[in-house]
PDB file of C-alpha atoms in Angstrom:
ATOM      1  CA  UNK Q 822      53.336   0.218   2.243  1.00 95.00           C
ATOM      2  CA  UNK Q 823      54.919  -1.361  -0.658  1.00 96.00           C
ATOM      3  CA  UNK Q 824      53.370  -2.155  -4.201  1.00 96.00           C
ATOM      4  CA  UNK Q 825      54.755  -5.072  -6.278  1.00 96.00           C
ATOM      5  CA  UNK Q 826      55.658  -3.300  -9.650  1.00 94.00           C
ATOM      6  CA  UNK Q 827      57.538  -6.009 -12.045  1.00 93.00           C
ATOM      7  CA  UNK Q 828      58.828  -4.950 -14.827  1.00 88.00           C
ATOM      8  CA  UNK Q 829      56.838  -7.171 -17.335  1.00 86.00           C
ATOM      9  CA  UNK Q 830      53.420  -6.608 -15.903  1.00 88.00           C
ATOM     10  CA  UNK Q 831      53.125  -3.500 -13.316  1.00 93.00           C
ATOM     11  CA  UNK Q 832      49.476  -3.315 -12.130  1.00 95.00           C
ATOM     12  CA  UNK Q 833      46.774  -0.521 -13.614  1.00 95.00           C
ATOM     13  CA  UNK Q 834      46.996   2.713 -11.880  1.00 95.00           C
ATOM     14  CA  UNK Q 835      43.325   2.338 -10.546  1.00 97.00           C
ATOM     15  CA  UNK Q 836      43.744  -0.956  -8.791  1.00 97.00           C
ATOM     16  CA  UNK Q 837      46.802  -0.314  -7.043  1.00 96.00           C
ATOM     17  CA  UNK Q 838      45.178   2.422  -5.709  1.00 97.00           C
ATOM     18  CA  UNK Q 839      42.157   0.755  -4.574  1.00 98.00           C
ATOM     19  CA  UNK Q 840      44.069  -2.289  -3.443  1.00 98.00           C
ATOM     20  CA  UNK Q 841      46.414   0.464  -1.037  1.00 97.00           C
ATOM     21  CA  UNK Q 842      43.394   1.633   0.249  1.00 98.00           C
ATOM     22  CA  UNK Q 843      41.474  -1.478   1.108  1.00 98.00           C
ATOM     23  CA  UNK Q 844      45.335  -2.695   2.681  1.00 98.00           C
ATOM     24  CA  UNK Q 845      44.721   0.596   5.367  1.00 98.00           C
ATOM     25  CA  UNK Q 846      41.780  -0.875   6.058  1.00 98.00           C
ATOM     26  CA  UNK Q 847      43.082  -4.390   6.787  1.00 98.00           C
ATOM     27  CA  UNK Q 848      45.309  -3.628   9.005  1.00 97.00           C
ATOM     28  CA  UNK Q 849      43.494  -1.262  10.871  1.00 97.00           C
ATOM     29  CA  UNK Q 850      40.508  -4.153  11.589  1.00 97.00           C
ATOM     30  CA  UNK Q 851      43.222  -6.583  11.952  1.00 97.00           C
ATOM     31  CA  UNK Q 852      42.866  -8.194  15.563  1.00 97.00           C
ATOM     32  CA  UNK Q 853      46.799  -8.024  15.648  1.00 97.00           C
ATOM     33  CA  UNK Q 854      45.963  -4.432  15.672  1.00 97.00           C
ATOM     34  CA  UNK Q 855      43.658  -4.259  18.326  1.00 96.00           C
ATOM     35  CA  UNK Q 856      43.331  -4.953  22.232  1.00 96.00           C
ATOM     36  CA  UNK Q 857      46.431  -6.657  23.204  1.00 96.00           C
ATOM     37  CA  UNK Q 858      47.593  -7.785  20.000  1.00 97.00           C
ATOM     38  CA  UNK Q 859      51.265  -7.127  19.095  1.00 97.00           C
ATOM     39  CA  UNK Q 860      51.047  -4.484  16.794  1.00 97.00           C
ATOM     40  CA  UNK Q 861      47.992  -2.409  18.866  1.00 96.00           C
ATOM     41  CA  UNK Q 862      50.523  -0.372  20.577  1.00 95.00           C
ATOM     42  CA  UNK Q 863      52.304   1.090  17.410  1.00 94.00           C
ATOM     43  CA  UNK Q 864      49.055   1.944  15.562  1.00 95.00           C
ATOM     44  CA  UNK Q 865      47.667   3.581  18.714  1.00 94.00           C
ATOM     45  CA  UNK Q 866      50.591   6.001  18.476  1.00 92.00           C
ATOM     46  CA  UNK Q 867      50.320   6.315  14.927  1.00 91.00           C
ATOM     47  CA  UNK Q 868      46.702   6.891  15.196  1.00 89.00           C
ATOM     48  CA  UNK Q 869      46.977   9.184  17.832  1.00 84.00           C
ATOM     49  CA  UNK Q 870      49.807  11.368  15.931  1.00 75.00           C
ATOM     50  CA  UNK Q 871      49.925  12.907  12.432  1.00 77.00           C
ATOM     51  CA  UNK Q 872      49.098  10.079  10.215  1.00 81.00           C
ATOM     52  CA  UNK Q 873      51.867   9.529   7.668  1.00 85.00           C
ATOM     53  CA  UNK Q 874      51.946   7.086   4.877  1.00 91.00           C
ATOM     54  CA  UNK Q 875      55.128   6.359   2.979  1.00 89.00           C
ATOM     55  CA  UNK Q 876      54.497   3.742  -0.229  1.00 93.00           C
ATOM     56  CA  UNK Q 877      57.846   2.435  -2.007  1.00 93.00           C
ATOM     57  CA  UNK Q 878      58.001  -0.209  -4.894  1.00 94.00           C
ATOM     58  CA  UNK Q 879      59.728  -3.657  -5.104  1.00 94.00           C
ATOM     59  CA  UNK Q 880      59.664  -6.495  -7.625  1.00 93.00           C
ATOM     60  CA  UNK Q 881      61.656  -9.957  -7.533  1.00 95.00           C
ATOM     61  CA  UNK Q 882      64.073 -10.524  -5.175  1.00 95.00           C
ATOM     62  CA  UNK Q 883      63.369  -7.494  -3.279  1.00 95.00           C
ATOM     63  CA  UNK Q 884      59.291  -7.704  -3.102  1.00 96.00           C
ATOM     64  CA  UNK Q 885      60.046 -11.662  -1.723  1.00 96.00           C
ATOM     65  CA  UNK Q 886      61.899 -10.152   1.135  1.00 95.00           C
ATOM     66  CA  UNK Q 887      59.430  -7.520   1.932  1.00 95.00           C
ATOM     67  CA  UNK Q 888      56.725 -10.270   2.513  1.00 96.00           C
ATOM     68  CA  UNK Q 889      58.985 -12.204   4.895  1.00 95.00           C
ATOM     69  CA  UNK Q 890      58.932  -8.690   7.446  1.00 96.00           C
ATOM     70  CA  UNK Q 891      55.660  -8.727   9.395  1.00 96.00           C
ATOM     71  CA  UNK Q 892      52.582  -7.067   7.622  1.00 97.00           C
ATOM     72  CA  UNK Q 893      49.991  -8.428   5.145  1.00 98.00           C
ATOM     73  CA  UNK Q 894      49.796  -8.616   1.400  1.00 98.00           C
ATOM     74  CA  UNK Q 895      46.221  -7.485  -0.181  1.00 98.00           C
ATOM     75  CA  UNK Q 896      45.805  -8.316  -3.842  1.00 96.00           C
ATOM     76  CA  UNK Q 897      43.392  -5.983  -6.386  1.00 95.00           C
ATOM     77  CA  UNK Q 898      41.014  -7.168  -8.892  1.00 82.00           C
ATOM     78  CA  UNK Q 899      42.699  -9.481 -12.033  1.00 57.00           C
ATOM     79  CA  UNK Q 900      42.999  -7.570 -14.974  1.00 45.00           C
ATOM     80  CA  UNK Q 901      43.561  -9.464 -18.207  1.00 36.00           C
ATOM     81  CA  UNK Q 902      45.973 -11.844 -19.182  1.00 30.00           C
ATOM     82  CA  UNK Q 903      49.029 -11.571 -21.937  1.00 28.00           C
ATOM     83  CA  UNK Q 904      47.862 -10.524 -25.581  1.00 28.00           C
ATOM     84  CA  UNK Q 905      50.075 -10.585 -28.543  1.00 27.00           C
ATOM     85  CA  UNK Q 906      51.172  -7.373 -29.718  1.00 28.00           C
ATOM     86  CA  UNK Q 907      50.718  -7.582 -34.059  1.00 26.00           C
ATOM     87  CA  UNK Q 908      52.801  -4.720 -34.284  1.00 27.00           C
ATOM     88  CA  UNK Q 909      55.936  -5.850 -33.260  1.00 27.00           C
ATOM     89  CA  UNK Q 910      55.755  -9.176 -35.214  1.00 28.00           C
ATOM     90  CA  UNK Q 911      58.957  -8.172 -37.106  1.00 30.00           C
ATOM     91  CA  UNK Q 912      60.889  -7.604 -33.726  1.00 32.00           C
ATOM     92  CA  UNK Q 913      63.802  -9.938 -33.058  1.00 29.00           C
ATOM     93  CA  UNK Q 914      64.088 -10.027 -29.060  1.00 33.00           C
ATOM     94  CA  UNK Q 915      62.019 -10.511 -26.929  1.00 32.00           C
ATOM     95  CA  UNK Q 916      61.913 -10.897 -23.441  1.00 30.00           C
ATOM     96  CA  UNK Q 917      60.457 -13.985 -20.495  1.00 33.00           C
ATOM     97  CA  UNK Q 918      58.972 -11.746 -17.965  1.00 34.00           C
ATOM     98  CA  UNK Q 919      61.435 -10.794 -16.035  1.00 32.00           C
ATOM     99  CA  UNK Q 920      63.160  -8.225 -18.295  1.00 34.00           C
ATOM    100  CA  UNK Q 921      66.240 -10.322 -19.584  1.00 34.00           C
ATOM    101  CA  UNK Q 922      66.456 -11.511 -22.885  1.00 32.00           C
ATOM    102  CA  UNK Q 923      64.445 -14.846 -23.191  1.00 31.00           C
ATOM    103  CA  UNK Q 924      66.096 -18.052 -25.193  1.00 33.00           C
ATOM    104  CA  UNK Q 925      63.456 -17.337 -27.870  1.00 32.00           C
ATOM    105  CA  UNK Q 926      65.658 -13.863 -28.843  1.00 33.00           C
ATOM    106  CA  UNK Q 927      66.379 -13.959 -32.778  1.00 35.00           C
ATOM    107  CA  UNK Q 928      62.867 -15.357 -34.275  1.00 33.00           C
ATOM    108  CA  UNK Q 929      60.470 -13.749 -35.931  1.00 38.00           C
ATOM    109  CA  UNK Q 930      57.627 -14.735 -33.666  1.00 37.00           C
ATOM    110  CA  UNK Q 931      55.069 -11.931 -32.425  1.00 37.00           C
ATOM    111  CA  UNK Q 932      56.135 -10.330 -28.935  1.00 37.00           C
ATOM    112  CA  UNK Q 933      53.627 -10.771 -26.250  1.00 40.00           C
ATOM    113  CA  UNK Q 934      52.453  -7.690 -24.239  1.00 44.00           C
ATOM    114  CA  UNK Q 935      51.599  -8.477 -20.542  1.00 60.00           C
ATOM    115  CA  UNK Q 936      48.194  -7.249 -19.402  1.00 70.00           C
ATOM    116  CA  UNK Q 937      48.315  -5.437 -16.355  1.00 81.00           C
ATOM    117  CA  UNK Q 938      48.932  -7.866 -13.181  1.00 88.00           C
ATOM    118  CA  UNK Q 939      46.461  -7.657  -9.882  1.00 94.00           C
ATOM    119  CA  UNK Q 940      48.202  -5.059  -7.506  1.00 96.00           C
ATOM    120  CA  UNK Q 941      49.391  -6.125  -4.923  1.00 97.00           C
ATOM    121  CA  UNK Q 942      50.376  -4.172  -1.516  1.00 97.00           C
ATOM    122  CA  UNK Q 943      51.999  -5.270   1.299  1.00 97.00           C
ATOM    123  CA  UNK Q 944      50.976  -2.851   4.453  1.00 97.00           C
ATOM    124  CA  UNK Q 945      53.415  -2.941   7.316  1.00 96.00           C
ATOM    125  CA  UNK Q 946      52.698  -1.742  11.277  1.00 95.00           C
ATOM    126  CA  UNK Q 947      53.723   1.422  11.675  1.00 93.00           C
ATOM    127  CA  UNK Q 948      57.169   2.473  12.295  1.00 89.00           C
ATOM    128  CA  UNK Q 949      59.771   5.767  12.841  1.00 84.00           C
ATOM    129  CA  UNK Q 950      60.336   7.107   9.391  1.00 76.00           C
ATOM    130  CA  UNK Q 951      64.481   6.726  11.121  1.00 80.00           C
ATOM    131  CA  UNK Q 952      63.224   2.914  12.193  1.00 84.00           C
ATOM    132  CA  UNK Q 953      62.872   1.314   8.416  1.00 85.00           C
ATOM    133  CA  UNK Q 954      63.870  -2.620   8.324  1.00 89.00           C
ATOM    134  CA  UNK Q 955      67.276  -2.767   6.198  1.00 90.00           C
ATOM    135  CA  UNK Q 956      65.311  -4.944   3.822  1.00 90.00           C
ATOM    136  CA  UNK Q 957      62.492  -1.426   3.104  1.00 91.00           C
ATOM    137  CA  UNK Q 958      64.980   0.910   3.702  1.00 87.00           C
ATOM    138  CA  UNK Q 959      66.657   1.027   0.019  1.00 85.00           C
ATOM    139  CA  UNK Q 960      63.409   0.807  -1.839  1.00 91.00           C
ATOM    140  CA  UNK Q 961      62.556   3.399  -4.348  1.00 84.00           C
ATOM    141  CA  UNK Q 962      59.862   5.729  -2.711  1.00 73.00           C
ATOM    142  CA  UNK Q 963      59.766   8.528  -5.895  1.00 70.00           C
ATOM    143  CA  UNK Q 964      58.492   8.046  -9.002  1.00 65.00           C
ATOM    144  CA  UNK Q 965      56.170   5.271  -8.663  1.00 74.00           C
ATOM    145  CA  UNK Q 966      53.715   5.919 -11.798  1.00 81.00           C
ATOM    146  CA  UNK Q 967      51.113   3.916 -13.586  1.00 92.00           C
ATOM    147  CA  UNK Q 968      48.533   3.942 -16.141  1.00 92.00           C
ATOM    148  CA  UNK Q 969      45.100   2.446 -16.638  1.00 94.00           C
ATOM    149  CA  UNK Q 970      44.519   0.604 -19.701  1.00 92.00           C
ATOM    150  CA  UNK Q 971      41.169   1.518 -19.841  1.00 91.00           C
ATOM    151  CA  UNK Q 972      38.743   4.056 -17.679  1.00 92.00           C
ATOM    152  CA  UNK Q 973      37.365   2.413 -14.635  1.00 93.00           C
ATOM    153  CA  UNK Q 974      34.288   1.238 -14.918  1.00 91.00           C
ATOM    154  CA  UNK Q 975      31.064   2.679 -12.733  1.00 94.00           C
ATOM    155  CA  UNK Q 976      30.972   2.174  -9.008  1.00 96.00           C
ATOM    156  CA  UNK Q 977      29.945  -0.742  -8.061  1.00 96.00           C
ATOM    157  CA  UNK Q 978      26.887  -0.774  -6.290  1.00 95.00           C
ATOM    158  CA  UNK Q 979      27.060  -0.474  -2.211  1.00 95.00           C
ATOM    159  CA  UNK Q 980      30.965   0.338  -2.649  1.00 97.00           C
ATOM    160  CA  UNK Q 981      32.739   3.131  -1.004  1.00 98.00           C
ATOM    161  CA  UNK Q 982      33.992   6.255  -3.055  1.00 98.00           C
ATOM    162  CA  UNK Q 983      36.752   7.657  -3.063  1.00 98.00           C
ATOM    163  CA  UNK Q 984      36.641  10.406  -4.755  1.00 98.00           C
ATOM    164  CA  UNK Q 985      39.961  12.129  -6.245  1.00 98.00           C
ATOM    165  CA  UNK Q 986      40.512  15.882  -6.750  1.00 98.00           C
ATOM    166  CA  UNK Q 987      40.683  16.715 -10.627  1.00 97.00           C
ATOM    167  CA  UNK Q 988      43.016  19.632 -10.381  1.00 96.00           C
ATOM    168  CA  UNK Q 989      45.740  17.807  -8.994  1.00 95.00           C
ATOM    169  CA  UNK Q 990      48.245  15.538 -10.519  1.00 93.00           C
ATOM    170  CA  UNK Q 991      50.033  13.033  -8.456  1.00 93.00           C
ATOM    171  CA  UNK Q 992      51.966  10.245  -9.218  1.00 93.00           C
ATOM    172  CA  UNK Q 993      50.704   6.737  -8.264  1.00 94.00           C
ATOM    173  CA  UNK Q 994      52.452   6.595  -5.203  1.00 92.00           C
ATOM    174  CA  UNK Q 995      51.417   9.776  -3.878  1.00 94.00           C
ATOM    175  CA  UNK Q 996      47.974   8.914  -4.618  1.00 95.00           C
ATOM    176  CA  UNK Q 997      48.359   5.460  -3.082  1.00 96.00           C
ATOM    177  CA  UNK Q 998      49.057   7.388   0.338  1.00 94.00           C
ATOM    178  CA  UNK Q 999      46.515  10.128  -0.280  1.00 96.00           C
ATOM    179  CA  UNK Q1000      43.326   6.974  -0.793  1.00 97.00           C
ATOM    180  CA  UNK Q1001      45.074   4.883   2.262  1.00 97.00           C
ATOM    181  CA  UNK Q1002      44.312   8.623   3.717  1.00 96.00           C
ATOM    182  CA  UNK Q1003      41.259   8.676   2.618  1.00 97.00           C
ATOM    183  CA  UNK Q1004      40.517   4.935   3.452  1.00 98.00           C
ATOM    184  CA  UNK Q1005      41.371   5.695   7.497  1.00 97.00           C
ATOM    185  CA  UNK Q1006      39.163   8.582   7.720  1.00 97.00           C
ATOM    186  CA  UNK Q1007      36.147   6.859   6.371  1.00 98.00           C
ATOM    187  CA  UNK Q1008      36.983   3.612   8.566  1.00 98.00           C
ATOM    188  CA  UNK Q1009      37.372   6.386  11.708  1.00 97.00           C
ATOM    189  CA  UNK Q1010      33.746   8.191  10.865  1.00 97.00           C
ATOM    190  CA  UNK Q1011      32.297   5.266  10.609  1.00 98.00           C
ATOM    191  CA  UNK Q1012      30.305   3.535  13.306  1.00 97.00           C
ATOM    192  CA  UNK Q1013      31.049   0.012  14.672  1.00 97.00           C
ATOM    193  CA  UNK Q1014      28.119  -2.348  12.888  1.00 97.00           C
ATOM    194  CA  UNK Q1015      29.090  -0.114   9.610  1.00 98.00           C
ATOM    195  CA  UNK Q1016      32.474  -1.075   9.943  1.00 98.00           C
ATOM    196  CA  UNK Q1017      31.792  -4.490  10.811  1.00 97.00           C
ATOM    197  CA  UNK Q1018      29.752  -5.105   7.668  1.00 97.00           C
ATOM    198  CA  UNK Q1019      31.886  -3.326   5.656  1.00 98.00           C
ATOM    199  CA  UNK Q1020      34.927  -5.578   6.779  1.00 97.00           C
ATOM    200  CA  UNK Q1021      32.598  -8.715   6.169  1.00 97.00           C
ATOM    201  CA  UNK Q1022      32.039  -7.479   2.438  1.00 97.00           C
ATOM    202  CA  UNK Q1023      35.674  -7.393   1.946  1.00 96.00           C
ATOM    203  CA  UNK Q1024      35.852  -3.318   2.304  1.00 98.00           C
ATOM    204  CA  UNK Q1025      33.916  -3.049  -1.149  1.00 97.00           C
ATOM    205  CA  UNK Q1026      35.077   0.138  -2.748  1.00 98.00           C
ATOM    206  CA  UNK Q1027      36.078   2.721  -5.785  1.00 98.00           C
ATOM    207  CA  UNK Q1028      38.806   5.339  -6.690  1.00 98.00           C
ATOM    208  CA  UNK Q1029      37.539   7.606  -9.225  1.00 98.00           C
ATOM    209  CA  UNK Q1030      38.378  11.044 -10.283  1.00 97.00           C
ATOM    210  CA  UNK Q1031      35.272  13.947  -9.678  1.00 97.00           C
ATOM    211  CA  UNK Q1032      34.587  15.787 -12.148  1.00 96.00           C
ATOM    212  CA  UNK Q1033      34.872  19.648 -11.448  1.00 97.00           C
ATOM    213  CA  UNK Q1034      31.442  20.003 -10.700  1.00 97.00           C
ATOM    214  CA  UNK Q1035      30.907  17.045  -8.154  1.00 96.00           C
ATOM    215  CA  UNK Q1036      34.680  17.952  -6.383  1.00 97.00           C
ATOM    216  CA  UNK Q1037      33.031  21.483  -5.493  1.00 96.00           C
ATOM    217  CA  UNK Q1038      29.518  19.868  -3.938  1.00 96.00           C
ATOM    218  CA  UNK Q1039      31.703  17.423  -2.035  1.00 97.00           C
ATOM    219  CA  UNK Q1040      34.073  20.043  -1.031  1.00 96.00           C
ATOM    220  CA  UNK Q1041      30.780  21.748   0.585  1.00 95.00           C
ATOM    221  CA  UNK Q1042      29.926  18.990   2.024  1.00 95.00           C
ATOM    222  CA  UNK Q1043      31.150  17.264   6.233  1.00 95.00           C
ATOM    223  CA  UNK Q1044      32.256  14.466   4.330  1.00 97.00           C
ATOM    224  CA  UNK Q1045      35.870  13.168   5.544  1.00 97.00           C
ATOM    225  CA  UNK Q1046      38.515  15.011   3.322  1.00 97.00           C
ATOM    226  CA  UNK Q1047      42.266  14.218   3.062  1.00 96.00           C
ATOM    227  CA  UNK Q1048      44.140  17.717   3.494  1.00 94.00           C
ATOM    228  CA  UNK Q1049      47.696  16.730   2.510  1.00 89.00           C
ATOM    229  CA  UNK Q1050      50.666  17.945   4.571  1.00 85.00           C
ATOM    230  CA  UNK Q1051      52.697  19.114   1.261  1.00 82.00           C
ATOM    231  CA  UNK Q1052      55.749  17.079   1.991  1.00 83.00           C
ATOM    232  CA  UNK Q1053      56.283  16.062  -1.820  1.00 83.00           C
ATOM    233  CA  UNK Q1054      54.723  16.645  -4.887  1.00 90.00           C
ATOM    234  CA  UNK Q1055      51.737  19.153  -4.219  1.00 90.00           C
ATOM    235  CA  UNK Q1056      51.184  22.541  -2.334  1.00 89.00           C
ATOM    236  CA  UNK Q1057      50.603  22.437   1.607  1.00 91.00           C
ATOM    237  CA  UNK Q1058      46.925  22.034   2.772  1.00 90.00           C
ATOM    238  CA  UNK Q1059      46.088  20.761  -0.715  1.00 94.00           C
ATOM    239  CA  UNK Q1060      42.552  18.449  -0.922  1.00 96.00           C
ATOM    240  CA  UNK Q1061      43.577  15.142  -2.537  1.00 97.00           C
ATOM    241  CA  UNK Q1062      40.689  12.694  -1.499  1.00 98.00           C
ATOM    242  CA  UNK Q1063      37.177  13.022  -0.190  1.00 98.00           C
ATOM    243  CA  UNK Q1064      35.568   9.885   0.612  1.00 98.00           C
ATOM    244  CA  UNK Q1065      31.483   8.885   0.129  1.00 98.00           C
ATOM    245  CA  UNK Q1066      29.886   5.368   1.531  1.00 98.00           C
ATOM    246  CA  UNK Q1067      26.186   6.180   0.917  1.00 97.00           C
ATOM    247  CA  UNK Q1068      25.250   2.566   1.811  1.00 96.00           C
ATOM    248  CA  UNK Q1069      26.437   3.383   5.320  1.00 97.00           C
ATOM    249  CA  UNK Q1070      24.677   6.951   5.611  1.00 95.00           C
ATOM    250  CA  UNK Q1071      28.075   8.881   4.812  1.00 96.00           C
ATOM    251  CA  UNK Q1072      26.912  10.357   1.620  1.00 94.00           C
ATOM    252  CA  UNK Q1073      27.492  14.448   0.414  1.00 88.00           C
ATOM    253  CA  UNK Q1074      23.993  16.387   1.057  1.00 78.00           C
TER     254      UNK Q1074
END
């Protein structure tokens, strides 16, 4: 997968991780993924295999060539739109969105502070981690972070959970792969009229963070868990995600 992160207006840390989940989910239900569509062969294999997800960042010139390469883009929720920041009304640069130094550099006009942009993911088929296209291949895997600018709001009502550990910290990117986990393994538990509604309903669902308390009754619960491999960033067999759809009967008891 790769996220569109531009410098002026990277997404909140909550949507990009609901977007990367809900872009699992698309291409798994996608009918070029199934029967004798052309990408059914290479998710069977990946399927059938140790699932692996690898996310990397891009912006500009580089996230316009990633969408040219087969796959498909899913776009989170809109969060907000530019405010003026008061505080910096003395500053003298400023910049147009893109980082460089806009034409209006040198007056004493208020900066403007770009509210956080819809995520937006573009998941790939499946591929050798030696097999990258040259134009994924130089993209920036580590240190992918975010922030939220405020705390998610409650679940919405008939959504999927998600449900994050809250003893581990991850960055963004690691956590994008660890809900596209967690994403998978609810879409594989889940029988085929669930999953068909669910796809109709535009896979309705939530990342949120347990508290201590909930994290150990879903931990005791046969609800689908994410045990990560310990590759990067955390400890070997660590829980990341456990995932919850009680509209669908796959709910902790």
């Amino acid at each position: 997968m790769v996220v569109r992160i531009e410098r002026g207006a990277p997404p909140a840390r909550t949507d990009a991780l609901e977007t990367s989940a809900r872009a699992v989910l698309t291409i798994l239900s996608d009918e070029r993924s199934l029967g004798e569509g052309p990408w059914a062969q290479a998710m069977t294999d990946w399927q059938d295999a140790r699932i692996r997800k690898v996310v990397r960042r891009a912006r500009g010139a580089e996230w316009r060539k990633a969408t040219t390469l087969p796959g498909i883009t899913v776009t989170g929720a809109t969060t907000g739109t530019a405010v003026a920041d008061a505080a910096s009304a003395g500053n003298t640069g400023g910049t147009d969105g893109t980082g460089e130094p806009s034409e209006a550099e040198g007056t004493n006009e208020p900066s403007t502070t770009e509210a956080p942009a819809a995520a937006e993911v573009r998941v790939f088929p499946p591929v050798p981690l030696d097999g990258w296209p040259k134009e994924l291949i130089k993209l920036q895997v580590s240190g992918t972070d975010l922030d939220d600018p405020a705390e998610p709001g409650p679940v919405p009502d008939g959504a999927a959970v998600l449900w994050l550990n809250p003893e581990l910290a991850m960055s963004a990117g690691k956590t994008m792969a660890q809900t596209g986990h967690g994403a998978q393994l609810l879409w594989w538990r889940l029988p085929d009229p669930a999953r068909a509604a669910w796809r109709a309903a535009g896979f309705p669902l939530a990342v949120r963070t347990a508290t201590p308390e909930r994290w150990a009754r879903l931990t005791a619960s046969d609800l689908p868990m994410v045990r990560d491999a310990g590759f990067t960033e955390i400890a070997p067999n660590s829980m990341t995600v456990i995932s919850e759809f009680p509209a669908a009967g796959v709910a902790a008891r």
